[in-house]
């Protein structure tokens, strides 16, 4: 790969470049973090974390900064590049993330957890913490995971078909508020025009994906790849016959699942079972 041509002397890594630009713009205005917080309306600690690269922040705060600095679209564009940057993911996932970002259609079966593309920040945080992440690394990986939702956004998002084992909807979080938020996210996704969601209820019997999560990506060149994952390892599958075998298994599982309308009602019933927070 040819070396990148350095013109500005600024960082060539999206996340670092975003933080660098935030620091530069504030410095040129001669503002302290506290001054900036007063002007824009967010906590100074939020801007400190964004400028140090600990967090990317959300689109609302970035849009507010664009407006304040008079840089229409610049910071939002840098933020989008940083969110989509595959280097923020662990190395073993980076090739898959590059393919996911360019996919023109997606299919997934989830055994016990919501698909990463549909996870809320609260769910992602508890799931990643359960895997041993802590501190700054945990914050960065939560942002990386929730940033993947941009794949399903925009004016012409790709179609996404999701099969959820009922176990996904039964394996709740410790925090009822966060669990309610995750179920609400799934209920919202179920009625989005580009998302088709099926629930595979308990009692359908054994099937070929009992212990395996699988995601299929249809790429612009017409090729389909699969990413399969179980409790001990994940693998990107590109060989045509293997992908086809997994796809036939996926189709057989889908045939046993509830219809999209029934699945939406199922999720709403699960929401009714989550205790409401006491009124204050």
GROMACS .gro file of C-alpha atoms in nm:
model
  280
    1UNK     CA    1   0.000   0.000   0.000
    2UNK     CA    2   0.148   0.339  -0.097
    3UNK     CA    3   0.232   0.578   0.185
    4UNK     CA    4  -0.021   0.851   0.254
    5UNK     CA    5   0.082   1.193   0.132
    6UNK     CA    6   0.102   1.429   0.429
    7UNK     CA    7   0.001   1.780   0.328
    8UNK     CA    8  -0.118   1.953   0.644
    9UNK     CA    9   0.099   1.782   0.903
   10UNK     CA   10  -0.214   1.694   1.097
   11UNK     CA   11  -0.309   1.346   1.208
   12UNK     CA   12  -0.417   1.102   0.938
   13UNK     CA   13  -0.615   0.887   1.183
   14UNK     CA   14  -0.986   0.983   1.190
   15UNK     CA   15  -1.035   0.976   1.567
   16UNK     CA   16  -0.714   1.166   1.639
   17UNK     CA   17  -0.787   1.418   1.363
   18UNK     CA   18  -1.132   1.488   1.507
   19UNK     CA   19  -0.989   1.555   1.854
   20UNK     CA   20  -0.710   1.765   1.706
   21UNK     CA   21  -0.955   1.982   1.515
   22UNK     CA   22  -1.163   2.040   1.828
   23UNK     CA   23  -0.854   2.155   2.019
   24UNK     CA   24  -0.743   2.379   1.733
   25UNK     CA   25  -1.077   2.553   1.697
   26UNK     CA   26  -1.109   2.621   2.069
   27UNK     CA   27  -0.749   2.745   2.091
   28UNK     CA   28  -0.801   2.986   1.801
   29UNK     CA   29  -1.098   3.136   1.988
   30UNK     CA   30  -0.893   3.171   2.304
   31UNK     CA   31  -1.152   2.981   2.506
   32UNK     CA   32  -1.115   2.764   2.813
   33UNK     CA   33  -1.317   2.445   2.838
   34UNK     CA   34  -1.539   2.619   3.092
   35UNK     CA   35  -1.593   2.912   2.852
   36UNK     CA   36  -1.689   2.670   2.575
   37UNK     CA   37  -1.933   2.491   2.804
   38UNK     CA   38  -2.106   2.820   2.884
   39UNK     CA   39  -2.133   2.912   2.517
   40UNK     CA   40  -2.250   2.577   2.378
   41UNK     CA   41  -2.437   2.430   2.674
   42UNK     CA   42  -2.266   2.097   2.748
   43UNK     CA   43  -2.044   2.014   3.047
   44UNK     CA   44  -1.679   2.112   3.027
   45UNK     CA   45  -1.588   1.750   3.111
   46UNK     CA   46  -1.764   1.636   2.791
   47UNK     CA   47  -1.550   1.866   2.577
   48UNK     CA   48  -1.237   1.764   2.768
   49UNK     CA   49  -1.300   1.396   2.690
   50UNK     CA   50  -1.374   1.474   2.324
   51UNK     CA   51  -1.056   1.677   2.284
   52UNK     CA   52  -0.844   1.408   2.451
   53UNK     CA   53  -0.992   1.132   2.235
   54UNK     CA   54  -1.158   0.950   2.526
   55UNK     CA   55  -1.498   0.994   2.362
   56UNK     CA   56  -1.635   1.111   2.029
   57UNK     CA   57  -1.954   1.258   2.173
   58UNK     CA   58  -2.288   1.237   1.997
   59UNK     CA   59  -2.414   1.402   1.677
   60UNK     CA   60  -2.610   1.668   1.867
   61UNK     CA   61  -2.308   1.811   2.049
   62UNK     CA   62  -2.095   1.793   1.732
   63UNK     CA   63  -2.360   1.980   1.533
   64UNK     CA   64  -2.374   2.245   1.808
   65UNK     CA   65  -1.997   2.287   1.788
   66UNK     CA   66  -2.011   2.317   1.409
   67UNK     CA   67  -2.264   2.596   1.446
   68UNK     CA   68  -2.071   2.772   1.723
   69UNK     CA   69  -1.738   2.765   1.540
   70UNK     CA   70  -1.892   2.856   1.204
   71UNK     CA   71  -1.762   2.538   1.038
   72UNK     CA   72  -2.082   2.403   0.879
   73UNK     CA   73  -2.049   2.030   0.828
   74UNK     CA   74  -1.674   2.006   0.894
   75UNK     CA   75  -1.688   1.863   1.246
   76UNK     CA   76  -1.987   1.641   1.165
   77UNK     CA   77  -1.795   1.496   0.869
   78UNK     CA   78  -1.484   1.433   1.082
   79UNK     CA   79  -1.703   1.278   1.352
   80UNK     CA   80  -1.870   1.045   1.099
   81UNK     CA   81  -1.530   0.933   0.971
   82UNK     CA   82  -1.410   0.871   1.326
   83UNK     CA   83  -1.721   0.670   1.415
   84UNK     CA   84  -1.683   0.455   1.103
   85UNK     CA   85  -1.306   0.407   1.140
   86UNK     CA   86  -1.239   0.030   1.161
   87UNK     CA   87  -0.919   0.082   1.362
   88UNK     CA   88  -1.129   0.159   1.669
   89UNK     CA   89  -1.238  -0.205   1.674
   90UNK     CA   90  -1.021  -0.489   1.796
   91UNK     CA   91  -0.796  -0.617   1.519
   92UNK     CA   92  -0.979  -0.947   1.467
   93UNK     CA   93  -1.299  -0.760   1.376
   94UNK     CA   94  -1.161  -0.491   1.146
   95UNK     CA   95  -1.196  -0.665   0.810
   96UNK     CA   96  -1.553  -0.760   0.893
   97UNK     CA   97  -1.634  -0.400   0.993
   98UNK     CA   98  -1.500  -0.270   0.661
   99UNK     CA   99  -1.726  -0.514   0.474
  100UNK     CA  100  -2.027  -0.433   0.694
  101UNK     CA  101  -1.989  -0.062   0.616
  102UNK     CA  102  -2.017  -0.125   0.241
  103UNK     CA  103  -2.284  -0.399   0.248
  104UNK     CA  104  -2.594  -0.342   0.033
  105UNK     CA  105  -2.806  -0.587   0.235
  106UNK     CA  106  -2.763  -0.777   0.562
  107UNK     CA  107  -2.916  -1.083   0.733
  108UNK     CA  108  -2.850  -1.191   1.092
  109UNK     CA  109  -2.945  -1.461   1.339
  110UNK     CA  110  -2.881  -1.384   1.708
  111UNK     CA  111  -2.869  -1.657   1.972
  112UNK     CA  112  -2.868  -1.470   2.304
  113UNK     CA  113  -2.796  -1.099   2.252
  114UNK     CA  114  -2.940  -0.829   2.026
  115UNK     CA  115  -2.740  -0.766   1.708
  116UNK     CA  116  -2.465  -0.510   1.757
  117UNK     CA  117  -2.633  -0.289   1.498
  118UNK     CA  118  -2.943  -0.267   1.721
  119UNK     CA  119  -2.785  -0.248   2.066
  120UNK     CA  120  -2.836   0.059   2.283
  121UNK     CA  121  -2.538   0.217   2.457
  122UNK     CA  122  -2.662   0.084   2.792
  123UNK     CA  123  -2.683  -0.272   2.663
  124UNK     CA  124  -2.346  -0.251   2.489
  125UNK     CA  125  -2.181  -0.120   2.805
  126UNK     CA  126  -2.308  -0.404   3.024
  127UNK     CA  127  -2.227  -0.667   2.761
  128UNK     CA  128  -1.873  -0.540   2.705
  129UNK     CA  129  -1.810  -0.496   3.077
  130UNK     CA  130  -1.919  -0.859   3.127
  131UNK     CA  131  -1.642  -0.949   2.883
  132UNK     CA  132  -1.383  -0.779   3.104
  133UNK     CA  133  -1.347  -0.431   2.952
  134UNK     CA  134  -1.303  -0.139   3.190
  135UNK     CA  135  -1.234   0.234   3.192
  136UNK     CA  136  -1.132   0.416   2.875
  137UNK     CA  137  -1.118   0.098   2.667
  138UNK     CA  138  -1.477   0.021   2.766
  139UNK     CA  139  -1.590   0.373   2.673
  140UNK     CA  140  -1.422   0.351   2.332
  141UNK     CA  141  -1.565   0.009   2.251
  142UNK     CA  142  -1.917   0.118   2.353
  143UNK     CA  143  -1.886   0.412   2.115
  144UNK     CA  144  -1.749   0.189   1.841
  145UNK     CA  145  -2.035  -0.059   1.876
  146UNK     CA  146  -2.314   0.198   1.892
  147UNK     CA  147  -2.153   0.393   1.608
  148UNK     CA  148  -2.220   0.094   1.382
  149UNK     CA  149  -2.587   0.195   1.373
  150UNK     CA  150  -2.492   0.451   1.106
  151UNK     CA  151  -2.489   0.154   0.863
  152UNK     CA  152  -2.870   0.145   0.892
  153UNK     CA  153  -2.923   0.521   0.872
  154UNK     CA  154  -2.922   0.776   0.593
  155UNK     CA  155  -3.152   0.841   0.301
  156UNK     CA  156  -3.116   0.494   0.146
  157UNK     CA  157  -3.016   0.243   0.416
  158UNK     CA  158  -2.961  -0.121   0.321
  159UNK     CA  159  -3.228  -0.381   0.401
  160UNK     CA  160  -3.159  -0.575   0.720
  161UNK     CA  161  -3.337  -0.900   0.811
  162UNK     CA  162  -3.299  -1.007   1.174
  163UNK     CA  163  -3.389  -1.337   1.340
  164UNK     CA  164  -3.387  -1.322   1.720
  165UNK     CA  165  -3.399  -1.629   1.936
  166UNK     CA  166  -3.653  -1.576   2.215
  167UNK     CA  167  -3.355  -1.604   2.451
  168UNK     CA  168  -3.245  -1.258   2.330
  169UNK     CA  169  -3.566  -1.113   2.475
  170UNK     CA  170  -3.548  -1.314   2.797
  171UNK     CA  171  -3.186  -1.252   2.891
  172UNK     CA  172  -3.245  -0.913   3.053
  173UNK     CA  173  -3.001  -0.656   3.186
  174UNK     CA  174  -2.956  -0.592   3.558
  175UNK     CA  175  -3.081  -0.235   3.516
  176UNK     CA  176  -3.456  -0.239   3.431
  177UNK     CA  177  -3.440   0.109   3.276
  178UNK     CA  178  -3.161   0.006   3.038
  179UNK     CA  179  -3.341  -0.320   2.956
  180UNK     CA  180  -3.660  -0.131   2.878
  181UNK     CA  181  -3.461   0.098   2.651
  182UNK     CA  182  -3.317  -0.201   2.464
  183UNK     CA  183  -3.658  -0.361   2.414
  184UNK     CA  184  -3.796  -0.027   2.296
  185UNK     CA  185  -3.511  -0.005   2.045
  186UNK     CA  186  -3.599  -0.350   1.909
  187UNK     CA  187  -3.968  -0.258   1.890
  188UNK     CA  188  -3.882   0.058   1.696
  189UNK     CA  189  -3.651  -0.135   1.464
  190UNK     CA  190  -3.926  -0.388   1.391
  191UNK     CA  191  -4.135  -0.122   1.217
  192UNK     CA  192  -3.858   0.054   1.026
  193UNK     CA  193  -3.911   0.015   0.651
  194UNK     CA  194  -3.563  -0.127   0.586
  195UNK     CA  195  -3.568  -0.375   0.877
  196UNK     CA  196  -3.753  -0.707   0.887
  197UNK     CA  197  -3.749  -0.863   1.232
  198UNK     CA  198  -3.854  -1.217   1.326
  199UNK     CA  199  -3.864  -1.380   1.669
  200UNK     CA  200  -3.787  -1.750   1.689
  201UNK     CA  201  -3.991  -1.866   1.990
  202UNK     CA  202  -3.892  -2.137   2.235
  203UNK     CA  203  -4.033  -2.476   2.152
  204UNK     CA  204  -3.957  -2.493   1.780
  205UNK     CA  205  -3.703  -2.770   1.842
  206UNK     CA  206  -3.335  -2.804   1.763
  207UNK     CA  207  -3.193  -2.639   1.454
  208UNK     CA  208  -2.861  -2.577   1.281
  209UNK     CA  209  -2.793  -2.240   1.446
  210UNK     CA  210  -2.870  -2.336   1.808
  211UNK     CA  211  -2.537  -2.206   1.937
  212UNK     CA  212  -2.417  -1.989   1.649
  213UNK     CA  213  -2.467  -1.623   1.568
  214UNK     CA  214  -2.438  -1.556   1.196
  215UNK     CA  215  -2.439  -1.239   0.985
  216UNK     CA  216  -2.453  -1.236   0.606
  217UNK     CA  217  -2.337  -0.936   0.405
  218UNK     CA  218  -2.428  -0.885   0.040
  219UNK     CA  219  -2.153  -0.671  -0.111
  220UNK     CA  220  -2.175  -0.428  -0.404
  221UNK     CA  221  -2.003  -0.676  -0.636
  222UNK     CA  222  -2.282  -0.931  -0.574
  223UNK     CA  223  -2.070  -1.153  -0.350
  224UNK     CA  224  -2.205  -1.264  -0.011
  225UNK     CA  225  -1.984  -1.331   0.291
  226UNK     CA  226  -2.078  -1.463   0.634
  227UNK     CA  227  -1.947  -1.397   0.982
  228UNK     CA  228  -2.016  -1.681   1.226
  229UNK     CA  229  -1.953  -1.665   1.598
  230UNK     CA  230  -2.004  -1.892   1.897
  231UNK     CA  231  -1.891  -1.881   2.260
  232UNK     CA  232  -1.525  -1.938   2.183
  233UNK     CA  233  -1.445  -1.784   1.844
  234UNK     CA  234  -1.564  -1.591   1.540
  235UNK     CA  235  -1.477  -1.643   1.175
  236UNK     CA  236  -1.528  -1.453   0.852
  237UNK     CA  237  -1.644  -1.707   0.590
  238UNK     CA  238  -1.590  -1.612   0.225
  239UNK     CA  239  -1.577  -1.948   0.046
  240UNK     CA  240  -1.893  -1.971  -0.166
  241UNK     CA  241  -2.000  -2.326  -0.077
  242UNK     CA  242  -1.964  -2.263   0.297
  243UNK     CA  243  -2.158  -1.936   0.277
  244UNK     CA  244  -2.432  -2.113   0.081
  245UNK     CA  245  -2.451  -2.391   0.341
  246UNK     CA  246  -2.494  -2.140   0.622
  247UNK     CA  247  -2.753  -1.951   0.418
  248UNK     CA  248  -2.964  -2.263   0.365
  249UNK     CA  249  -2.954  -2.327   0.739
  250UNK     CA  250  -3.053  -1.966   0.805
  251UNK     CA  251  -3.350  -1.994   0.567
  252UNK     CA  252  -3.468  -2.310   0.742
  253UNK     CA  253  -3.457  -2.133   1.078
  254UNK     CA  254  -3.640  -1.830   0.938
  255UNK     CA  255  -3.922  -2.060   0.819
  256UNK     CA  256  -3.986  -2.158   1.182
  257UNK     CA  257  -3.994  -1.800   1.313
  258UNK     CA  258  -4.291  -1.574   1.381
  259UNK     CA  259  -4.403  -1.332   1.113
  260UNK     CA  260  -4.280  -0.970   1.141
  261UNK     CA  261  -4.621  -0.855   1.270
  262UNK     CA  262  -4.638  -1.134   1.529
  263UNK     CA  263  -4.277  -1.066   1.627
  264UNK     CA  264  -4.348  -0.698   1.688
  265UNK     CA  265  -4.641  -0.790   1.914
  266UNK     CA  266  -4.418  -1.041   2.095
  267UNK     CA  267  -4.163  -0.769   2.176
  268UNK     CA  268  -4.436  -0.534   2.294
  269UNK     CA  269  -4.563  -0.806   2.530
  270UNK     CA  270  -4.210  -0.843   2.667
  271UNK     CA  271  -4.201  -0.468   2.727
  272UNK     CA  272  -4.518  -0.494   2.934
  273UNK     CA  273  -4.340  -0.740   3.164
  274UNK     CA  274  -4.059  -0.497   3.249
  275UNK     CA  275  -4.135  -0.320   3.579
  276UNK     CA  276  -4.207   0.049   3.539
  277UNK     CA  277  -3.995   0.287   3.742
  278UNK     CA  278  -4.174   0.421   4.049
  279UNK     CA  279  -4.310   0.771   4.003
  280UNK     CA  280  -4.137   1.043   4.203
   0.00000   0.00000   0.00000
